[in-house]
Amino acid sequence: MKKVINTSNAPAAIGPYSQAIEFDGMLITSGQLGLDPATGNFVEGGVAEQTEQVFRNLKAILSEAGYTMDNIIKTTCFLADMGDFAAMNAVYEKHFTGTFPARSAVAVKTLPKNGLVEIEVICRK
């Protein structure tokens, strides 16, 4: 049976979706933007600051469901500009210890609310 995961420590969904779904020992998050959950606005700065906020949001969702960053097996990173890849990557790598999860990274035409970066994860206990 699937379980909806929701926390006020991450931004509320801005559409008809859940922050995450837990099913059969797996957690799948929706893409997280660099939005401050308290204000609903993007954090100030560029892609590095938004990426840091994305990870704060992801960690809040994972924590709510009883998962940690060590449970992440796959990430998908969406960038509004592939020129921001190095800056996003520098922040990304700081949030993992040991082996890195599998990953895809793509540039897209536009992200919701004109964000610079969005990341979704798949976890397994």
PDB file of C-alpha atoms in Angstrom, residues 4-89:
ATOM      1  CA  VAL A   4       1.843   9.787   1.133  1.00  0.00           C
ATOM      2  CA  ILE A   5       4.723  11.621   2.807  1.00  0.00           C
ATOM      3  CA  ASN A   6       4.201  15.258   3.685  1.00  0.00           C
ATOM      4  CA  THR A   7       6.152  17.641   5.903  1.00  0.00           C
ATOM      5  CA  SER A   8       5.856  21.343   6.617  1.00  0.00           C
ATOM      6  CA  ASN A   9       9.681  21.433   6.695  1.00  0.00           C
ATOM      7  CA  ALA A  10       9.728  21.305   2.884  1.00  0.00           C
ATOM      8  CA  PRO A  11       7.752  23.432   0.435  1.00  0.00           C
ATOM      9  CA  ALA A  12       4.142  22.464  -0.093  1.00  0.00           C
ATOM     10  CA  ALA A  13       3.322  20.967  -3.470  1.00  0.00           C
ATOM     11  CA  ILE A  14       2.572  23.661  -6.046  1.00  0.00           C
ATOM     12  CA  GLY A  15       0.328  21.345  -8.030  1.00  0.00           C
ATOM     13  CA  PRO A  16      -1.641  18.109  -7.831  1.00  0.00           C
ATOM     14  CA  TYR A  17       1.143  15.883  -6.482  1.00  0.00           C
ATOM     15  CA  SER A  18       2.664  14.666  -3.213  1.00  0.00           C
ATOM     16  CA  GLN A  19       6.052  15.602  -1.806  1.00  0.00           C
ATOM     17  CA  ALA A  20       6.861  11.885  -1.783  1.00  0.00           C
ATOM     18  CA  ILE A  21       5.321   8.437  -1.910  1.00  0.00           C
ATOM     19  CA  GLU A  22       6.555   5.454   0.085  1.00  0.00           C
ATOM     20  CA  PHE A  23       5.769   2.052  -1.371  1.00  0.00           C
ATOM     21  CA  ASP A  24       7.189  -1.411  -0.728  1.00  0.00           C
ATOM     22  CA  GLY A  25      10.335  -0.228   1.078  1.00  0.00           C
ATOM     23  CA  MET A  26      11.007   2.539  -1.422  1.00  0.00           C
ATOM     24  CA  LEU A  27      10.599   6.295  -1.225  1.00  0.00           C
ATOM     25  CA  ILE A  28      10.176   8.345  -4.379  1.00  0.00           C
ATOM     26  CA  THR A  29      10.200  12.116  -4.051  1.00  0.00           C
ATOM     27  CA  SER A  30       8.764  14.687  -6.339  1.00  0.00           C
ATOM     28  CA  GLY A  31      11.273  17.140  -7.745  1.00  0.00           C
ATOM     29  CA  GLN A  32      12.384  19.703  -5.185  1.00  0.00           C
ATOM     30  CA  LEU A  33      13.167  23.287  -6.061  1.00  0.00           C
ATOM     31  CA  GLY A  34      15.253  25.785  -4.106  1.00  0.00           C
ATOM     32  CA  LEU A  35      12.180  27.164  -2.356  1.00  0.00           C
ATOM     33  CA  ASP A  36      12.251  28.194   1.279  1.00  0.00           C
ATOM     34  CA  PRO A  37       9.339  26.326   2.925  1.00  0.00           C
ATOM     35  CA  ALA A  38       8.689  29.246   5.286  1.00  0.00           C
ATOM     36  CA  THR A  39       8.195  31.838   2.550  1.00  0.00           C
ATOM     37  CA  GLY A  40       7.463  29.818  -0.582  1.00  0.00           C
ATOM     38  CA  ASN A  41      10.069  31.922  -2.383  1.00  0.00           C
ATOM     39  CA  PHE A  42      13.389  30.952  -3.883  1.00  0.00           C
ATOM     40  CA  VAL A  43      16.382  31.458  -1.626  1.00  0.00           C
ATOM     41  CA  GLU A  44      18.534  34.394  -2.625  1.00  0.00           C
ATOM     42  CA  GLY A  45      21.545  33.771  -4.801  1.00  0.00           C
ATOM     43  CA  GLY A  46      22.175  31.559  -7.776  1.00  0.00           C
ATOM     44  CA  VAL A  47      22.210  27.886  -8.601  1.00  0.00           C
ATOM     45  CA  ALA A  48      24.559  26.980  -5.717  1.00  0.00           C
ATOM     46  CA  GLU A  49      22.245  28.508  -3.117  1.00  0.00           C
ATOM     47  CA  GLN A  50      19.177  26.942  -4.731  1.00  0.00           C
ATOM     48  CA  THR A  51      20.914  23.547  -4.788  1.00  0.00           C
ATOM     49  CA  GLU A  52      21.707  23.835  -1.060  1.00  0.00           C
ATOM     50  CA  GLN A  53      18.028  24.570  -0.404  1.00  0.00           C
ATOM     51  CA  VAL A  54      16.970  21.652  -2.598  1.00  0.00           C
ATOM     52  CA  PHE A  55      19.014  19.340  -0.358  1.00  0.00           C
ATOM     53  CA  ARG A  56      17.540  20.873   2.811  1.00  0.00           C
ATOM     54  CA  ASN A  57      14.089  20.192   1.366  1.00  0.00           C
ATOM     55  CA  LEU A  58      14.974  16.645   0.324  1.00  0.00           C
ATOM     56  CA  LYS A  59      16.488  15.867   3.729  1.00  0.00           C
ATOM     57  CA  ALA A  60      13.316  17.124   5.451  1.00  0.00           C
ATOM     58  CA  ILE A  61      11.163  14.821   3.319  1.00  0.00           C
ATOM     59  CA  LEU A  62      13.488  11.860   3.808  1.00  0.00           C
ATOM     60  CA  SER A  63      13.575  12.452   7.561  1.00  0.00           C
ATOM     61  CA  GLU A  64       9.779  12.613   7.738  1.00  0.00           C
ATOM     62  CA  ALA A  65       9.646   9.160   6.126  1.00  0.00           C
ATOM     63  CA  GLY A  66      12.486   7.677   8.198  1.00  0.00           C
ATOM     64  CA  TYR A  67      15.097   7.686   5.422  1.00  0.00           C
ATOM     65  CA  THR A  68      18.533   9.295   5.161  1.00  0.00           C
ATOM     66  CA  MET A  69      20.773  10.418   2.346  1.00  0.00           C
ATOM     67  CA  ASP A  70      22.460   7.003   2.561  1.00  0.00           C
ATOM     68  CA  ASN A  71      19.196   5.426   1.360  1.00  0.00           C
ATOM     69  CA  ILE A  72      19.250   7.322  -1.947  1.00  0.00           C
ATOM     70  CA  ILE A  73      19.906   4.992  -4.882  1.00  0.00           C
ATOM     71  CA  LYS A  74      19.043   7.303  -7.811  1.00  0.00           C
ATOM     72  CA  THR A  75      18.794  11.036  -8.409  1.00  0.00           C
ATOM     73  CA  THR A  76      17.607  13.048 -11.362  1.00  0.00           C
ATOM     74  CA  CYS A  77      18.844  16.622 -11.625  1.00  0.00           C
ATOM     75  CA  PHE A  78      17.143  19.141 -13.859  1.00  0.00           C
ATOM     76  CA  LEU A  79      18.929  22.386 -14.729  1.00  0.00           C
ATOM     77  CA  ALA A  80      17.536  25.443 -16.453  1.00  0.00           C
ATOM     78  CA  ASP A  81      21.011  26.011 -17.915  1.00  0.00           C
ATOM     79  CA  MET A  82      23.643  23.295 -18.392  1.00  0.00           C
ATOM     80  CA  GLY A  83      26.191  26.058 -17.876  1.00  0.00           C
ATOM     81  CA  ASP A  84      25.273  25.761 -14.170  1.00  0.00           C
ATOM     82  CA  PHE A  85      26.272  22.076 -14.058  1.00  0.00           C
ATOM     83  CA  ALA A  86      29.642  22.626 -12.334  1.00  0.00           C
ATOM     84  CA  ALA A  87      28.175  24.890  -9.640  1.00  0.00           C
ATOM     85  CA  MET A  88      25.308  22.460  -8.961  1.00  0.00           C
ATOM     86  CA  ASN A  89      27.696  19.510  -8.962  1.00  0.00           C
TER      87      ASN A  89
END
